[in-house]
Short mmCIF file of C-alpha atoms in Angstrom, two decimals:
data_model
loop_
_atom_site.label_atom_id
_atom_site.label_comp_id
_atom_site.label_asym_id
_atom_site.label_seq_id
_atom_site.Cartn_x
_atom_site.Cartn_y
_atom_site.Cartn_z
CA MET A 1 4.27 -0.41 15.86
CA ILE A 2 3.65 0.55 19.49
CA PRO A 3 5.82 3.53 20.48
CA PRO A 4 7.94 3.34 23.63
CA ILE A 5 6.72 5.19 26.69
CA THR A 6 8.94 8.25 26.83
CA GLY A 7 8.86 12.04 26.85
CA LEU A 8 6.95 14.59 28.89
CA ARG A 9 3.45 14.00 30.19
CA PHE A 10 2.52 16.96 32.41
CA GLY A 11 6.21 17.39 33.19
CA TYR A 12 6.97 13.85 34.33
CA ILE A 13 9.49 11.63 32.56
CA LYS A 14 8.44 8.11 31.64
CA PRO A 15 10.87 5.18 31.32
CA ASN A 16 11.96 4.48 27.77
CA ILE A 17 10.65 0.94 27.29
CA PRO A 18 11.40 -0.74 23.94
CA PRO A 19 8.42 -1.79 21.81
CA VAL A 20 7.30 -5.32 22.66
CA GLN A 21 7.68 -6.30 18.99
CA SER A 22 11.44 -5.86 19.33
CA TYR A 23 11.89 -8.61 21.91
CA SER A 24 8.78 -10.85 21.85
CA ARG A 25 6.25 -12.53 19.57
CA PRO A 26 2.45 -12.78 19.89
CA LEU A 27 0.96 -16.10 20.99
CA TYR A 28 -2.71 -15.30 21.44
CA GLU A 29 -4.83 -12.20 20.89
CA ALA A 30 -7.74 -12.17 23.33
CA ASN A 31 -9.08 -8.98 21.77
CA PRO A 32 -7.58 -6.11 19.75
CA ASN A 33 -6.33 -4.51 22.97
CA LEU A 34 -4.84 -7.47 24.87
CA THR A 35 -2.24 -9.99 23.70
CA LEU A 36 -0.40 -12.91 25.26
CA ARG A 37 3.23 -12.65 24.13
CA ALA A 38 6.41 -14.71 24.53
CA VAL A 39 10.07 -13.79 24.93
CA PRO A 40 12.26 -16.52 23.31
CA PRO A 41 14.62 -18.66 25.46
CA SER A 42 17.84 -16.93 26.41
CA GLY A 43 20.98 -17.85 28.37
CA GLN A 44 20.09 -20.03 31.36
CA ARG A 45 16.36 -19.76 30.65
CA PRO A 46 15.46 -22.67 28.30
CA PHE A 47 11.78 -21.74 28.00
CA ASP A 48 9.59 -18.97 26.62
CA TRP A 49 8.69 -16.20 29.07
CA LEU A 50 4.98 -15.44 28.75
CA PHE A 51 3.41 -12.10 29.58
CA ALA A 52 0.27 -10.05 28.93
CA HIS A 53 0.46 -6.84 26.91
CA ARG A 54 -2.20 -4.17 26.47
CA GLY A 55 -1.86 -2.53 23.07
CA THR A 56 -3.87 0.64 23.71
CA SER A 57 -1.71 1.94 26.56
CA GLN A 58 0.86 0.51 28.94
CA LEU A 59 0.43 3.31 31.47
CA GLY A 60 -2.42 3.57 33.96
CA ALA A 61 -3.31 6.52 36.20
CA HIS A 62 -4.31 5.33 39.70
CA THR A 63 -5.84 7.98 41.91
CA LEU A 64 -6.00 8.44 45.65
CA THR A 65 -9.34 10.26 45.86
CA VAL A 66 -10.18 12.25 48.99
CA ILE A 67 -13.72 13.56 49.48
CA GLU A 68 -14.56 16.54 51.67
CA ASP A 69 -18.20 16.67 52.74
CA LYS A 70 -20.21 19.78 53.65
CA GLY A 71 -19.14 19.47 57.28
CA GLY A 72 -15.45 19.50 56.38
CA LYS A 73 -14.89 15.80 57.12
CA GLU A 74 -12.61 13.97 54.70
CA TYR A 75 -12.77 10.40 53.43
CA VAL A 76 -10.67 8.26 51.10
CA HIS A 77 -13.00 6.94 48.38
CA LEU A 78 -12.32 3.34 47.28
CA LEU A 79 -13.96 1.14 44.67
CA VAL A 80 -15.36 -2.30 45.48
CA THR A 81 -14.80 -4.51 42.43
CA GLU A 82 -15.46 -8.07 41.30
CA ARG A 83 -13.00 -9.01 38.54
CA PRO A 84 -12.99 -12.31 36.60
CA THR A 85 -9.22 -12.68 37.08
CA LEU A 86 -9.76 -13.19 40.81
CA GLY A 87 -12.76 -15.47 40.47
CA GLY A 88 -15.18 -12.69 41.38
CA LYS A 89 -13.53 -12.12 44.76
CA ARG A 90 -14.39 -8.66 46.07
CA THR A 91 -11.42 -6.30 45.95
CA LEU A 92 -10.78 -2.78 47.20
CA GLU A 93 -9.09 -0.58 44.60
CA LEU A 94 -8.29 3.02 43.76
CA PRO A 95 -10.11 4.63 40.82
CA ALA A 96 -7.90 4.02 37.78
CA GLY A 97 -7.77 4.10 34.00
CA LEU A 98 -5.41 4.00 31.05
CA VAL A 99 -3.54 7.13 29.98
CA GLY A 100 -3.97 7.97 26.31
CA ASP A 101 -6.17 5.06 25.25
CA GLU A 102 -8.78 7.51 23.95
CA ASP A 103 -6.57 10.53 23.21
CA SER A 104 -2.85 10.03 22.54
CA ASP A 105 -2.08 13.53 23.86
CA GLU A 106 -3.79 12.90 27.19
CA THR A 107 -1.76 13.59 30.33
CA ILE A 108 -1.64 11.51 33.49
CA LEU A 109 -3.72 14.04 35.43
CA GLN A 110 -6.26 14.38 32.65
CA ALA A 111 -6.69 10.59 32.66
CA ALA A 112 -6.92 10.56 36.46
CA CYS A 113 -9.64 13.23 36.39
CA ARG A 114 -11.58 11.50 33.59
CA GLU A 115 -11.54 8.06 35.19
CA THR A 116 -12.28 9.28 38.71
CA THR A 117 -15.33 11.14 37.41
CA LYS A 118 -16.51 8.08 35.43
CA GLU A 119 -15.95 5.54 38.21
CA THR A 120 -17.11 7.54 41.24
CA GLY A 121 -19.49 10.22 39.95
CA LEU A 122 -17.62 12.81 42.04
CA THR A 123 -16.69 16.31 40.91
CA VAL A 124 -12.94 16.90 40.98
CA ASP A 125 -11.85 20.01 42.89
CA LYS A 126 -8.02 19.80 42.82
CA MET A 127 -5.48 17.28 41.57
CA ALA A 128 -1.75 16.61 41.80
CA MET A 129 0.83 13.90 41.21
CA LEU A 130 1.90 11.95 44.31
CA THR A 131 5.31 11.16 42.79
CA GLN A 132 7.29 11.35 39.56
CA ALA A 133 8.04 7.62 39.83
CA VAL A 134 6.36 5.03 37.60
CA PHE A 135 5.56 1.59 39.05
CA ALA A 136 5.52 -1.81 37.35
CA GLU A 137 2.23 -3.50 38.20
CA SER A 138 3.43 -7.09 37.77
CA PRO A 139 6.89 -7.12 36.14
CA GLY A 140 6.98 -10.89 35.74
CA SER A 141 3.67 -11.26 33.92
CA SER A 142 2.58 -7.93 32.42
CA THR A 143 3.95 -4.82 30.69
CA GLN A 144 1.46 -2.63 32.54
CA LEU A 145 2.78 0.40 34.42
CA ARG A 146 1.07 2.81 36.76
CA ALA A 147 1.47 6.38 37.93
CA LEU A 148 -0.09 7.66 41.15
CA ALA A 149 -2.19 10.82 41.34
CA TYR A 150 -4.00 12.59 44.18
CA ILE A 151 -7.44 14.12 43.72
CA HIS A 152 -9.48 16.22 46.13
CA ALA A 153 -13.23 16.27 45.54
CA LYS A 154 -16.13 17.98 47.29
CA GLY A 155 -19.58 16.57 47.85
CA SER A 156 -21.38 13.87 49.76
CA PRO A 157 -19.38 10.65 50.18
CA HIS A 158 -22.58 8.65 49.67
CA GLY A 159 -24.87 7.99 46.73
CA GLN A 160 -22.70 9.14 43.84
CA ASP A 161 -23.92 8.29 40.32
CA ARG A 162 -21.33 6.28 38.41
CA ASP A 163 -21.02 5.84 34.66
CA PRO A 164 -23.25 2.84 33.70
CA ASP A 165 -20.38 1.33 31.67
CA GLU A 166 -18.32 0.98 34.85
CA LYS A 167 -20.96 -1.15 36.62
CA ALA A 168 -19.74 -4.32 34.86
CA PHE A 169 -17.05 -4.77 37.51
CA ILE A 170 -17.57 -1.95 40.05
CA VAL A 171 -20.16 -3.27 42.49
CA GLY A 172 -19.91 -0.61 45.18
CA HIS A 173 -17.76 1.96 46.92
CA LEU A 174 -16.28 2.40 50.38
CA ASN A 175 -15.51 5.66 52.15
CA VAL A 176 -12.75 5.39 54.74
CA PRO A 177 -12.15 8.26 57.21
CA LEU A 178 -8.95 10.05 56.22
CA GLY A 179 -7.57 9.62 59.73
CA THR A 180 -7.52 5.86 59.17
CA PHE A 181 -5.10 6.39 56.28
CA THR A 182 -2.83 8.92 57.98
CA GLY A 183 -2.26 6.83 61.11
CA ARG A 184 0.07 3.86 60.54
CA GLN A 185 -1.42 1.49 63.12
CA LYS A 186 -4.98 2.53 62.28
CA PHE A 187 -4.27 1.74 58.63
CA ILE A 188 -2.80 -1.69 59.45
CA ASP A 189 -5.76 -2.51 61.71
CA TRP A 190 -8.19 -1.41 58.99
CA MET A 191 -6.50 -3.56 56.32
CA GLU A 192 -6.49 -6.63 58.55
CA THR A 193 -10.14 -6.12 59.49
CA MET A 194 -11.24 -5.74 55.87
CA SER A 195 -9.24 -8.79 54.83
CA ARG A 196 -9.79 -11.13 57.77
CA ASP A 197 -13.29 -10.23 58.93
CA HIS A 198 -14.92 -9.06 55.69
CA GLY A 199 -13.08 -11.18 53.12
CA TYR A 200 -11.84 -8.38 50.85
CA LEU A 201 -8.67 -8.46 48.81
CA ILE A 202 -6.76 -5.17 48.86
CA SER A 203 -5.06 -3.83 45.74
CA SER A 204 -1.41 -2.89 46.17
CA ASP A 205 -2.01 0.57 44.67
CA ILE A 206 -3.77 1.52 47.92
CA LEU A 207 -0.62 0.75 49.92
CA GLU A 208 1.59 2.67 47.50
CA ALA A 209 -0.66 5.73 47.53
CA ARG A 210 -0.98 5.68 51.30
CA ALA A 211 2.81 5.52 51.69
CA LEU A 212 3.27 8.55 49.40
CA MET A 213 0.36 10.67 50.68
CA PRO A 214 1.42 13.62 52.87
CA LYS A 215 0.10 12.92 56.36
CA SER A 216 -0.66 16.50 57.47
CA THR A 217 -3.29 18.84 56.04
CA GLY A 218 -0.71 21.56 55.41
CA LYS A 219 1.59 19.26 53.45
CA ARG A 220 -1.32 17.98 51.35
CA LYS A 221 -2.24 21.56 50.45
CA ARG A 222 1.36 22.33 49.51
CA LEU A 223 1.35 19.29 47.23
CA PHE A 224 -1.15 21.06 44.96
CA ARG A 225 0.91 24.26 44.88
CA ARG A 226 4.04 22.37 43.80
CA GLN A 227 2.41 21.13 40.60
CA PRO A 228 2.93 22.68 37.15
CA LYS A 229 0.38 25.22 35.96
CA PRO A 230 -2.84 23.76 34.50
CA LEU A 231 -2.66 22.52 30.94
CA ALA A 232 -4.00 24.56 28.06
CA PRO A 233 -7.15 23.08 26.46
CA GLU A 234 -5.14 21.51 23.66
CA GLY A 235 -3.04 19.65 26.24
CA THR A 236 0.20 21.61 25.93
CA LEU A 237 2.38 23.09 28.65
CA SER A 238 3.34 26.75 28.65
CA ALA A 239 6.77 27.61 27.27
CA LYS A 240 7.93 28.55 30.78
CA ASN A 241 6.83 25.21 32.25
CA ARG A 242 8.33 23.24 29.37
CA LYS A 243 11.70 24.94 29.95
CA SER A 244 11.62 24.33 33.72
CA MET A 245 10.78 20.64 33.21
CA ARG A 246 13.42 19.93 30.57
CA PRO A 247 15.01 16.53 31.37
CA THR A 248 18.48 16.56 32.88
CA LYS A 249 20.88 13.75 33.66
CA GLY A 250 19.71 13.89 37.25
CA ASN A 251 16.00 13.36 36.66
CA GLN A 252 15.82 10.90 33.79
CA LEU A 253 14.53 7.43 34.66
#
């Protein structure tokens, strides 16, 4: 039985979603980790509602990754992917991975750090959550959810060594000057140029992260200071942090 997504993960409350077995039945199992399921007809809907469900983890950590080079210049690091679901069309995405698919006690930020390192080859310097909100990736066709993190890394924005396992769908990377992301019109112009002139699709997680990213350097630095203290090696919060993050009626989702 797949447990609902609930409780504290680095101090952030997750929505209490009922197990898929309680409201749907499996139709086809593509592999042990991915199932096509159906919700029976109900009310004015005379047909089954089909959706995809990932059994290992419903929650993904998507990371806005900013690189600072030796000269102090900053870039947003994006992945260039070719996924079978889009017919091999090249897509720009944030580094991302499932939370808890390898370790059930893994936190969102731990997953963000792990996947960013695997997919970009960069060394993480600092990390923070962009928001406490959790987003539904495609609520009509999938149970997948995502949380948005922010990572600051140091090093050259070119020539990073990625994990060989990630090369199956990651075909390159793109470094965008941070100023392009912080300026609204510059960001719109960049998106339209990449889409119209270069033929890229753009993942919606980029838009969400850009909307939530603090636009000034000072506010981005304060974002790191507002986070809970680092986790202990075993993945537990300190007693003080646990008490300060106890759910209340005002912050439950």
